[in-house]
Amino acid sequence: MKTQSPDTLSVRILAFGIAKDILEDNVIWMDLEPGSKVSDLKSALMEAFPAFEKLQYVRFAINESYVTDDEIILPDDEIAIIPPVSGG
């Protein structure tokens, strides 16, 4: 786990599919303010990776459960970005 200061929430993000391509890795770390929500993380991702804005239909999961944009991110949460999948 990455060391955190009291003013920073360092989050580990797992990326799959097209999200992995845009983030150029399957695991990244981002620093957010404590009390940040998933919507804040999305904004930070769009700022750091402008192409992320194209991913309108990705879902976010925290600790293996899908969440809404209002979900507060806590220390030690595992965040996953999951693009839509199709089957045949």
Tab-separated table of N, CA and C in Angstrom, residues 17-20 22-23 42 45-46 49-60 81-84:
chain	number	residue	atom	x	y	z
A	17	GLY	N	-10.106	-3.517	-19.990
A	17	GLY	CA	-10.556	-3.203	-21.347
A	17	GLY	C	-10.027	-1.878	-21.857
A	18	ILE	N	-10.908	-1.086	-22.458
A	18	ILE	CA	-10.522	0.191	-23.048
A	18	ILE	C	-9.999	1.159	-21.991
A	19	ALA	N	-10.490	1.058	-20.765
A	19	ALA	CA	-9.992	1.931	-19.693
A	19	ALA	C	-8.506	1.672	-19.453
A	20	LYS	N	-8.110	0.417	-19.506
A	20	LYS	CA	-6.693	0.058	-19.350
A	20	LYS	C	-5.865	0.689	-20.470
A	22	ILE	N	-6.557	3.468	-22.165
A	22	ILE	CA	-6.498	4.919	-21.989
A	22	ILE	C	-5.573	5.302	-20.837
A	23	LEU	N	-5.617	4.535	-19.745
A	23	LEU	CA	-4.758	4.829	-18.590
A	23	LEU	C	-3.334	4.313	-18.785
A	42	LYS	N	-13.700	10.508	-11.100
A	42	LYS	CA	-13.932	10.617	-12.548
A	42	LYS	C	-13.370	11.929	-13.083
A	45	LEU	N	-9.627	11.732	-13.206
A	45	LEU	CA	-9.185	10.885	-14.314
A	45	LEU	C	-9.286	11.623	-15.645
A	46	MET	N	-10.362	12.390	-15.839
A	46	MET	CA	-10.518	13.157	-17.087
A	46	MET	C	-9.460	14.246	-17.200
A	49	PHE	N	-6.129	12.181	-17.812
A	49	PHE	CA	-6.198	11.402	-19.054
A	49	PHE	C	-7.392	11.916	-19.866
A	50	PRO	N	-7.218	12.979	-20.672
A	50	PRO	CA	-8.343	13.587	-21.390
A	50	PRO	C	-9.187	12.597	-22.199
A	51	ALA	N	-8.590	11.552	-22.736
A	51	ALA	CA	-9.354	10.575	-23.521
A	51	ALA	C	-10.343	9.792	-22.656
A	52	PHE	N	-10.161	9.829	-21.340
A	52	PHE	CA	-11.078	9.120	-20.441
A	52	PHE	C	-12.507	9.653	-20.569
A	53	GLU	N	-12.643	10.900	-20.995
A	53	GLU	CA	-13.968	11.507	-21.151
A	53	GLU	C	-14.832	10.737	-22.151
A	54	LYS	N	-14.199	10.042	-23.087
A	54	LYS	CA	-14.939	9.261	-24.088
A	54	LYS	C	-15.659	8.059	-23.472
A	55	LEU	N	-15.232	7.653	-22.285
A	55	LEU	CA	-15.779	6.445	-21.663
A	55	LEU	C	-17.032	6.770	-20.853
A	56	GLN	N	-18.111	7.023	-21.555
A	56	GLN	CA	-19.360	7.407	-20.895
A	56	GLN	C	-20.033	6.242	-20.179
A	57	TYR	N	-19.789	5.039	-20.622
A	57	TYR	CA	-20.558	3.906	-20.115
A	57	TYR	C	-19.770	2.976	-19.203
A	58	VAL	N	-18.616	3.416	-18.712
A	58	VAL	CA	-17.883	2.562	-17.780
A	58	VAL	C	-18.590	2.568	-16.430
A	59	ARG	N	-18.403	1.498	-15.694
A	59	ARG	CA	-18.936	1.401	-14.331
A	59	ARG	C	-17.759	1.383	-13.372
A	60	PHE	N	-17.991	1.886	-12.198
A	60	PHE	CA	-16.988	1.845	-11.150
A	60	PHE	C	-17.446	0.861	-10.082
A	81	ILE	N	-12.366	0.029	-12.638
A	81	ILE	CA	-13.078	0.664	-13.746
A	81	ILE	C	-13.422	-0.450	-14.725
A	82	ILE	N	-14.725	-0.640	-14.923
A	82	ILE	CA	-15.183	-1.775	-15.713
A	82	ILE	C	-15.979	-1.269	-16.917
A	83	PRO	N	-15.448	-1.481	-18.124
A	83	PRO	CA	-16.167	-1.051	-19.327
A	83	PRO	C	-17.316	-2.011	-19.628
A	84	PRO	N	-18.235	-1.579	-20.492
A	84	PRO	CA	-19.313	-2.492	-20.875
A	84	PRO	C	-18.742	-3.703	-21.608
